[in-house]
Amino acid sequence: MRLIERGSGYPRIAVIGGIHGDEPAGERIVERLSETVTVESGTLQLIVANEPALAAETRYTDADLNRTFPGDVTANDYETALAPRISAVLEGADAILALHTSHSAPPPFAIYSNCTETVRKSITGMPVDYVVDSSNLRGSTLDSTHPNTISLETGKQGSDEAVEFGLDAARDFLGVHGILGERNPAYTETTVVTAEEEVPKGDGEPEVFYRNFEEIPAGEIFARDDEYTHRVTTAGKVPVLASEHGYDDIFGLYGRITGSIEPPA
């Protein structure tokens, strides 16, 4: 783990990238922020999380870091022992942004587990049209174990566009929380998609027929392989993180559009 700090005092705002080693955009965004950002007020913490996995260009070395929080400092698995070290650095942070990329199609979107007022500010002050409520899913992710945390899927894994979008969005995030004096946030309403369940993937050649947040008509097939054919039986389902090759064991998630988050008053 590499920590870069700028400024002093409060608020203390954190941006973390490189949670997964096959998602180098987060590391690039963190490094460019460290080179270009002037902190006007408070403390900025910039973290590159999983350096061995980044060096190996693999998602993780022993265990998926974003499935191991809060972790165990005595564990033999590298990521399971790393998680509490990251948590110790982030403890007490006023707002946290975790950077990710994926194999799924645009648009970029945010994810939260608990919509605090700080999270509301973060989401509506960033250039995303959708945010996924993941509170029904795993409780072992960074955003599910640290208050006032959002994750941001910045775009297609390995693309320059994901880096540029993520850099711009991260600057908006810092502006929202008063770190950048020259950045005035433009708040907008954001559509909420509530994630409901993972869609399992088996053996054979995978196929996915709908993009993120595209409603799947009842009776239509969302995805299939030699083991599974996922036909939607009720209206209103939309895919989240949908891709053929993004995950070993799932095609993505099913979700539903359940409302919106309004900007702070």
mmCIF file of C-alpha atoms in Angstrom:
data_model
loop_
_atom_site.group_PDB
_atom_site.id
_atom_site.type_symbol
_atom_site.label_atom_id
_atom_site.label_comp_id
_atom_site.label_asym_id
_atom_site.label_seq_id
_atom_site.Cartn_x
_atom_site.Cartn_y
_atom_site.Cartn_z
ATOM 1 C CA MET A 1 0.000 0.000 0.000
ATOM 2 C CA ARG A 2 1.246 3.471 -0.898
ATOM 3 C CA LEU A 3 -0.098 6.569 0.871
ATOM 4 C CA ILE A 4 0.364 10.130 -0.385
ATOM 5 C CA GLU A 5 -0.942 12.974 1.779
ATOM 6 C CA ARG A 6 -1.467 16.600 0.865
ATOM 7 C CA GLY A 7 -2.543 19.420 3.169
ATOM 8 C CA SER A 8 -3.447 19.207 6.852
ATOM 9 C CA GLY A 9 -6.399 19.432 9.195
ATOM 10 C CA TYR A 10 -10.046 18.838 8.349
ATOM 11 C CA PRO A 11 -11.960 17.740 6.401
ATOM 12 C CA ARG A 12 -9.981 14.586 5.648
ATOM 13 C CA ILE A 13 -10.928 13.226 2.240
ATOM 14 C CA ALA A 14 -9.565 10.018 0.683
ATOM 15 C CA VAL A 15 -9.287 8.690 -2.869
ATOM 16 C CA ILE A 16 -8.185 5.067 -3.254
ATOM 17 C CA GLY A 17 -7.254 3.223 -6.452
ATOM 18 C CA GLY A 18 -5.631 -0.064 -7.343
ATOM 19 C CA ILE A 19 -7.883 -2.221 -5.183
ATOM 20 C CA HIS A 20 -7.765 -4.699 -8.051
ATOM 21 C CA GLY A 21 -4.465 -5.195 -9.832
ATOM 22 C CA ASP A 22 -6.034 -5.642 -13.271
ATOM 23 C CA GLU A 23 -7.648 -2.184 -13.003
ATOM 24 C CA PRO A 24 -4.667 0.175 -13.427
ATOM 25 C CA ALA A 25 -6.831 3.237 -14.095
ATOM 26 C CA GLY A 26 -7.241 3.853 -10.364
ATOM 27 C CA GLU A 27 -3.492 3.974 -9.801
ATOM 28 C CA ARG A 28 -3.051 6.340 -12.758
ATOM 29 C CA ILE A 29 -5.789 8.634 -11.447
ATOM 30 C CA VAL A 30 -4.270 8.713 -7.956
ATOM 31 C CA GLU A 31 -0.831 9.516 -9.360
ATOM 32 C CA ARG A 32 -2.152 12.320 -11.562
ATOM 33 C CA LEU A 33 -4.077 13.798 -8.653
ATOM 34 C CA SER A 34 -0.886 13.769 -6.578
ATOM 35 C CA GLU A 35 0.930 15.637 -9.361
ATOM 36 C CA THR A 36 -1.736 18.217 -10.178
ATOM 37 C CA VAL A 37 -3.998 18.912 -7.204
ATOM 38 C CA THR A 38 -3.451 21.890 -4.927
ATOM 39 C CA VAL A 39 -5.216 21.371 -1.608
ATOM 40 C CA GLU A 40 -6.888 24.577 -0.462
ATOM 41 C CA SER A 41 -8.348 23.271 2.788
ATOM 42 C CA GLY A 42 -8.111 20.069 4.816
ATOM 43 C CA THR A 43 -6.208 16.843 4.168
ATOM 44 C CA LEU A 44 -6.226 14.779 0.998
ATOM 45 C CA GLN A 45 -5.257 11.113 1.321
ATOM 46 C CA LEU A 46 -4.336 9.362 -1.938
ATOM 47 C CA ILE A 47 -3.910 5.592 -1.697
ATOM 48 C CA VAL A 48 -2.637 2.973 -4.131
ATOM 49 C CA ALA A 49 -3.959 -0.157 -2.468
ATOM 50 C CA ASN A 50 -2.729 -3.434 -3.923
ATOM 51 C CA GLU A 51 0.766 -2.848 -5.317
ATOM 52 C CA PRO A 52 1.774 -6.541 -5.733
ATOM 53 C CA ALA A 53 -1.364 -7.292 -7.772
ATOM 54 C CA LEU A 54 -0.833 -4.161 -9.879
ATOM 55 C CA ALA A 55 2.753 -5.205 -10.573
ATOM 56 C CA ALA A 56 1.551 -8.673 -11.599
ATOM 57 C CA GLU A 57 -1.361 -7.224 -13.638
ATOM 58 C CA THR A 58 -3.735 -9.643 -11.930
ATOM 59 C CA ARG A 59 -6.938 -8.959 -10.000
ATOM 60 C CA TYR A 60 -5.405 -10.161 -6.725
ATOM 61 C CA THR A 61 -2.553 -12.258 -5.373
ATOM 62 C CA ASP A 62 -4.350 -14.462 -2.812
ATOM 63 C CA ALA A 63 -7.904 -13.150 -2.354
ATOM 64 C CA ASP A 64 -10.138 -10.468 -3.857
ATOM 65 C CA LEU A 65 -9.362 -7.401 -1.725
ATOM 66 C CA ASN A 66 -12.845 -5.962 -2.210
ATOM 67 C CA ARG A 67 -14.351 -9.162 -0.787
ATOM 68 C CA THR A 68 -12.176 -9.326 2.340
ATOM 69 C CA PHE A 69 -13.033 -6.223 4.405
ATOM 70 C CA PRO A 70 -12.668 -5.744 7.318
ATOM 71 C CA GLY A 71 -9.996 -8.439 6.951
ATOM 72 C CA ASP A 72 -7.631 -9.985 9.481
ATOM 73 C CA VAL A 73 -4.166 -8.609 10.145
ATOM 74 C CA THR A 74 -2.949 -12.094 11.161
ATOM 75 C CA ALA A 75 -4.150 -13.799 7.956
ATOM 76 C CA ASN A 76 -1.760 -15.581 5.615
ATOM 77 C CA ASP A 77 -3.589 -14.320 2.516
ATOM 78 C CA TYR A 78 -1.995 -11.051 1.435
ATOM 79 C CA GLU A 79 -5.209 -9.161 0.692
ATOM 80 C CA THR A 80 -6.981 -10.374 3.837
ATOM 81 C CA ALA A 81 -4.095 -8.983 5.897
ATOM 82 C CA LEU A 82 -3.935 -5.804 3.781
ATOM 83 C CA ALA A 83 -7.596 -4.869 4.312
ATOM 84 C CA PRO A 84 -7.235 -3.852 7.998
ATOM 85 C CA ARG A 85 -4.128 -1.791 7.168
ATOM 86 C CA ILE A 86 -6.142 0.144 4.598
ATOM 87 C CA SER A 87 -9.009 0.488 7.069
ATOM 88 C CA ALA A 88 -6.663 1.923 9.694
ATOM 89 C CA VAL A 89 -5.536 4.640 7.268
ATOM 90 C CA LEU A 90 -9.124 5.464 6.298
ATOM 91 C CA GLU A 91 -10.509 5.408 9.852
ATOM 92 C CA GLY A 92 -12.263 8.699 10.569
ATOM 93 C CA ALA A 93 -12.114 10.018 6.993
ATOM 94 C CA ASP A 94 -14.955 12.417 6.232
ATOM 95 C CA ALA A 95 -15.530 11.055 2.710
ATOM 96 C CA ILE A 96 -13.954 8.234 0.686
ATOM 97 C CA LEU A 97 -13.921 7.573 -3.067
ATOM 98 C CA ALA A 98 -12.871 4.105 -4.308
ATOM 99 C CA LEU A 99 -11.963 3.893 -8.008
ATOM 100 C CA HIS A 100 -12.775 0.873 -10.183
ATOM 101 C CA THR A 101 -13.146 -0.146 -13.824
ATOM 102 C CA SER A 102 -14.975 -3.101 -15.376
ATOM 103 C CA HIS A 103 -15.521 -5.093 -18.567
ATOM 104 C CA SER A 104 -19.119 -3.879 -18.851
ATOM 105 C CA ALA A 105 -20.295 -1.232 -21.298
ATOM 106 C CA PRO A 106 -20.645 2.451 -20.361
ATOM 107 C CA PRO A 107 -22.021 4.588 -18.790
ATOM 108 C CA PRO A 108 -19.864 5.095 -15.691
ATOM 109 C CA PHE A 109 -21.759 4.909 -12.406
ATOM 110 C CA ALA A 110 -21.377 5.106 -8.636
ATOM 111 C CA ILE A 111 -22.109 2.528 -5.927
ATOM 112 C CA TYR A 112 -23.027 2.970 -2.273
ATOM 113 C CA SER A 113 -24.060 0.738 0.611
ATOM 114 C CA ASN A 114 -25.429 3.426 2.943
ATOM 115 C CA CYS A 115 -26.795 6.729 1.650
ATOM 116 C CA THR A 116 -25.626 9.203 4.291
ATOM 117 C CA GLU A 117 -25.829 12.946 3.661
ATOM 118 C CA THR A 118 -22.127 12.871 2.809
ATOM 119 C CA VAL A 119 -22.765 10.133 0.248
ATOM 120 C CA ARG A 120 -25.664 12.168 -1.170
ATOM 121 C CA LYS A 121 -23.327 15.124 -1.698
ATOM 122 C CA SER A 122 -20.666 12.926 -3.263
ATOM 123 C CA ILE A 123 -23.019 11.261 -5.737
ATOM 124 C CA THR A 124 -25.053 14.259 -6.861
ATOM 125 C CA GLY A 125 -21.904 16.369 -7.195
ATOM 126 C CA MET A 126 -20.250 13.935 -9.621
ATOM 127 C CA PRO A 127 -20.926 13.477 -13.380
ATOM 128 C CA VAL A 128 -22.870 10.198 -13.150
ATOM 129 C CA ASP A 129 -26.476 9.521 -14.150
ATOM 130 C CA TYR A 130 -26.827 6.279 -12.165
ATOM 131 C CA VAL A 131 -25.919 5.066 -8.702
ATOM 132 C CA VAL A 132 -26.285 1.466 -7.532
ATOM 133 C CA ASP A 133 -27.565 0.735 -4.026
ATOM 134 C CA SER A 134 -25.640 -2.413 -3.079
ATOM 135 C CA SER A 135 -26.911 -2.678 0.499
ATOM 136 C CA ASN A 136 -28.657 -6.002 -0.301
ATOM 137 C CA LEU A 137 -25.404 -7.637 -1.401
ATOM 138 C CA ARG A 138 -22.041 -8.521 0.149
ATOM 139 C CA GLY A 139 -20.944 -6.879 3.391
ATOM 140 C CA SER A 140 -17.239 -7.345 2.707
ATOM 141 C CA THR A 141 -16.535 -4.469 0.309
ATOM 142 C CA LEU A 142 -14.799 -1.217 1.156
ATOM 143 C CA ASP A 143 -17.959 0.850 0.689
ATOM 144 C CA SER A 144 -19.987 -1.521 2.904
ATOM 145 C CA THR A 145 -17.541 -1.360 5.827
ATOM 146 C CA HIS A 146 -16.569 2.333 5.859
ATOM 147 C CA PRO A 147 -19.152 5.092 6.356
ATOM 148 C CA ASN A 148 -19.414 7.915 3.824
ATOM 149 C CA THR A 149 -17.776 5.808 1.099
ATOM 150 C CA ILE A 150 -18.753 5.482 -2.548
ATOM 151 C CA SER A 151 -17.235 3.380 -5.293
ATOM 152 C CA LEU A 152 -16.991 4.741 -8.822
ATOM 153 C CA GLU A 153 -16.930 2.565 -11.944
ATOM 154 C CA THR A 154 -15.063 4.971 -14.209
ATOM 155 C CA GLY A 155 -15.369 3.035 -17.479
ATOM 156 C CA LYS A 156 -13.993 0.211 -19.574
ATOM 157 C CA GLN A 157 -11.074 -1.639 -18.036
ATOM 158 C CA GLY A 158 -7.766 -0.700 -19.672
ATOM 159 C CA SER A 159 -9.113 2.348 -21.527
ATOM 160 C CA ASP A 160 -7.708 5.879 -21.484
ATOM 161 C CA GLU A 161 -11.294 7.137 -21.380
ATOM 162 C CA ALA A 162 -11.777 5.505 -17.965
ATOM 163 C CA VAL A 163 -8.717 7.351 -16.652
ATOM 164 C CA GLU A 164 -9.825 10.730 -18.006
ATOM 165 C CA PHE A 165 -13.395 10.360 -16.770
ATOM 166 C CA GLY A 166 -12.233 9.131 -13.374
ATOM 167 C CA LEU A 167 -9.801 12.012 -13.016
ATOM 168 C CA ASP A 168 -12.490 14.574 -13.807
ATOM 169 C CA ALA A 169 -14.994 12.865 -11.494
ATOM 170 C CA ALA A 170 -12.444 12.639 -8.674
ATOM 171 C CA ARG A 171 -11.778 16.366 -8.956
ATOM 172 C CA ASP A 172 -15.518 17.004 -8.728
ATOM 173 C CA PHE A 173 -15.629 14.770 -5.640
ATOM 174 C CA LEU A 174 -12.819 16.764 -4.026
ATOM 175 C CA GLY A 175 -14.561 20.009 -4.950
ATOM 176 C CA VAL A 176 -17.800 18.830 -3.342
ATOM 177 C CA HIS A 177 -15.986 18.298 -0.047
ATOM 178 C CA GLY A 178 -14.078 21.580 -0.065
ATOM 179 C CA ILE A 179 -10.592 20.289 -0.832
ATOM 180 C CA LEU A 180 -10.236 22.232 -4.096
ATOM 181 C CA GLY A 181 -11.005 25.899 -3.729
ATOM 182 C CA GLU A 182 -11.407 26.526 -7.464
ATOM 183 C CA ARG A 183 -13.809 23.626 -8.115
ATOM 184 C CA ASN A 184 -17.460 24.635 -7.736
ATOM 185 C CA PRO A 185 -19.695 21.550 -7.835
ATOM 186 C CA ALA A 186 -22.743 21.379 -10.102
ATOM 187 C CA TYR A 187 -25.227 19.132 -8.312
ATOM 188 C CA THR A 188 -27.668 16.996 -10.330
ATOM 189 C CA GLU A 189 -30.342 14.406 -9.573
ATOM 190 C CA THR A 190 -29.095 10.808 -9.880
ATOM 191 C CA THR A 191 -31.147 7.696 -10.705
ATOM 192 C CA VAL A 192 -30.969 4.891 -8.114
ATOM 193 C CA VAL A 193 -30.728 1.259 -9.204
ATOM 194 C CA THR A 194 -31.172 -1.186 -6.331
ATOM 195 C CA ALA A 195 -29.058 -4.311 -6.836
ATOM 196 C CA GLU A 196 -31.018 -7.462 -6.007
ATOM 197 C CA GLU A 197 -28.965 -10.563 -6.793
ATOM 198 C CA GLU A 198 -25.939 -11.935 -8.584
ATOM 199 C CA VAL A 199 -26.488 -13.775 -11.877
ATOM 200 C CA PRO A 200 -24.365 -16.966 -11.867
ATOM 201 C CA LYS A 201 -22.140 -17.998 -14.756
ATOM 202 C CA GLY A 202 -20.995 -21.533 -15.553
ATOM 203 C CA ASP A 203 -18.945 -23.288 -18.213
ATOM 204 C CA GLY A 204 -18.909 -22.714 -21.946
ATOM 205 C CA GLU A 205 -18.993 -19.627 -24.142
ATOM 206 C CA PRO A 206 -20.809 -16.805 -22.300
ATOM 207 C CA GLU A 207 -23.224 -14.437 -24.045
ATOM 208 C CA VAL A 208 -24.805 -11.262 -22.631
ATOM 209 C CA PHE A 209 -27.646 -9.576 -24.523
ATOM 210 C CA TYR A 210 -28.367 -6.398 -22.527
ATOM 211 C CA ARG A 211 -26.212 -3.486 -21.399
ATOM 212 C CA ASN A 212 -26.034 -1.901 -17.970
ATOM 213 C CA PHE A 213 -29.314 -0.260 -16.897
ATOM 214 C CA GLU A 214 -31.163 -1.349 -20.078
ATOM 215 C CA GLU A 215 -34.538 -2.779 -19.031
ATOM 216 C CA ILE A 216 -34.929 -6.458 -19.926
ATOM 217 C CA PRO A 217 -38.467 -7.267 -21.126
ATOM 218 C CA ALA A 218 -40.206 -10.131 -19.345
ATOM 219 C CA GLY A 219 -39.597 -13.369 -21.212
ATOM 220 C CA GLU A 220 -36.299 -12.260 -22.765
ATOM 221 C CA ILE A 221 -32.895 -13.848 -22.127
ATOM 222 C CA PHE A 222 -30.368 -11.669 -20.311
ATOM 223 C CA ALA A 223 -27.390 -14.027 -20.548
ATOM 224 C CA ARG A 224 -26.484 -17.654 -21.188
ATOM 225 C CA ASP A 225 -23.694 -20.201 -21.460
ATOM 226 C CA ASP A 226 -23.544 -23.999 -21.671
ATOM 227 C CA GLU A 227 -24.759 -24.330 -18.079
ATOM 228 C CA TYR A 228 -27.207 -21.449 -17.574
ATOM 229 C CA THR A 229 -29.904 -19.665 -19.562
ATOM 230 C CA HIS A 230 -31.126 -16.636 -17.624
ATOM 231 C CA ARG A 231 -34.587 -15.722 -18.885
ATOM 232 C CA VAL A 232 -36.248 -12.831 -17.075
ATOM 233 C CA THR A 233 -39.761 -13.662 -15.863
ATOM 234 C CA THR A 234 -40.836 -10.286 -14.445
ATOM 235 C CA ALA A 235 -40.710 -6.788 -15.895
ATOM 236 C CA GLY A 236 -38.466 -4.054 -14.551
ATOM 237 C CA LYS A 237 -35.137 -5.845 -14.204
ATOM 238 C CA VAL A 238 -31.983 -4.104 -15.431
ATOM 239 C CA PRO A 239 -28.414 -5.436 -15.585
ATOM 240 C CA VAL A 240 -25.591 -4.058 -13.447
ATOM 241 C CA LEU A 241 -21.918 -4.791 -14.241
ATOM 242 C CA ALA A 242 -23.083 -6.965 -17.130
ATOM 243 C CA SER A 243 -20.305 -8.644 -19.120
ATOM 244 C CA GLU A 244 -19.225 -11.952 -20.591
ATOM 245 C CA HIS A 245 -15.716 -11.954 -19.149
ATOM 246 C CA GLY A 246 -15.649 -9.517 -16.229
ATOM 247 C CA TYR A 247 -16.046 -12.182 -13.536
ATOM 248 C CA ASP A 248 -15.297 -15.884 -13.355
ATOM 249 C CA ASP A 249 -18.554 -16.865 -11.669
ATOM 250 C CA ILE A 250 -21.220 -14.250 -12.498
ATOM 251 C CA PHE A 251 -22.582 -12.429 -15.561
ATOM 252 C CA GLY A 252 -23.260 -9.421 -13.360
ATOM 253 C CA LEU A 253 -26.226 -8.446 -11.222
ATOM 254 C CA TYR A 254 -29.955 -7.934 -11.564
ATOM 255 C CA GLY A 255 -31.272 -4.625 -10.307
ATOM 256 C CA ARG A 256 -34.324 -2.372 -10.493
ATOM 257 C CA ILE A 257 -34.670 1.371 -10.882
ATOM 258 C CA THR A 258 -36.206 2.390 -7.568
ATOM 259 C CA GLY A 259 -36.062 6.183 -7.480
ATOM 260 C CA SER A 260 -33.554 8.982 -7.439
ATOM 261 C CA ILE A 261 -31.248 10.887 -5.122
ATOM 262 C CA GLU A 262 -31.845 14.616 -4.973
ATOM 263 C CA PRO A 263 -29.012 17.106 -4.516
ATOM 264 C CA PRO A 264 -28.531 18.478 -0.994
ATOM 265 C CA ALA A 265 -30.782 21.388 -0.110
#
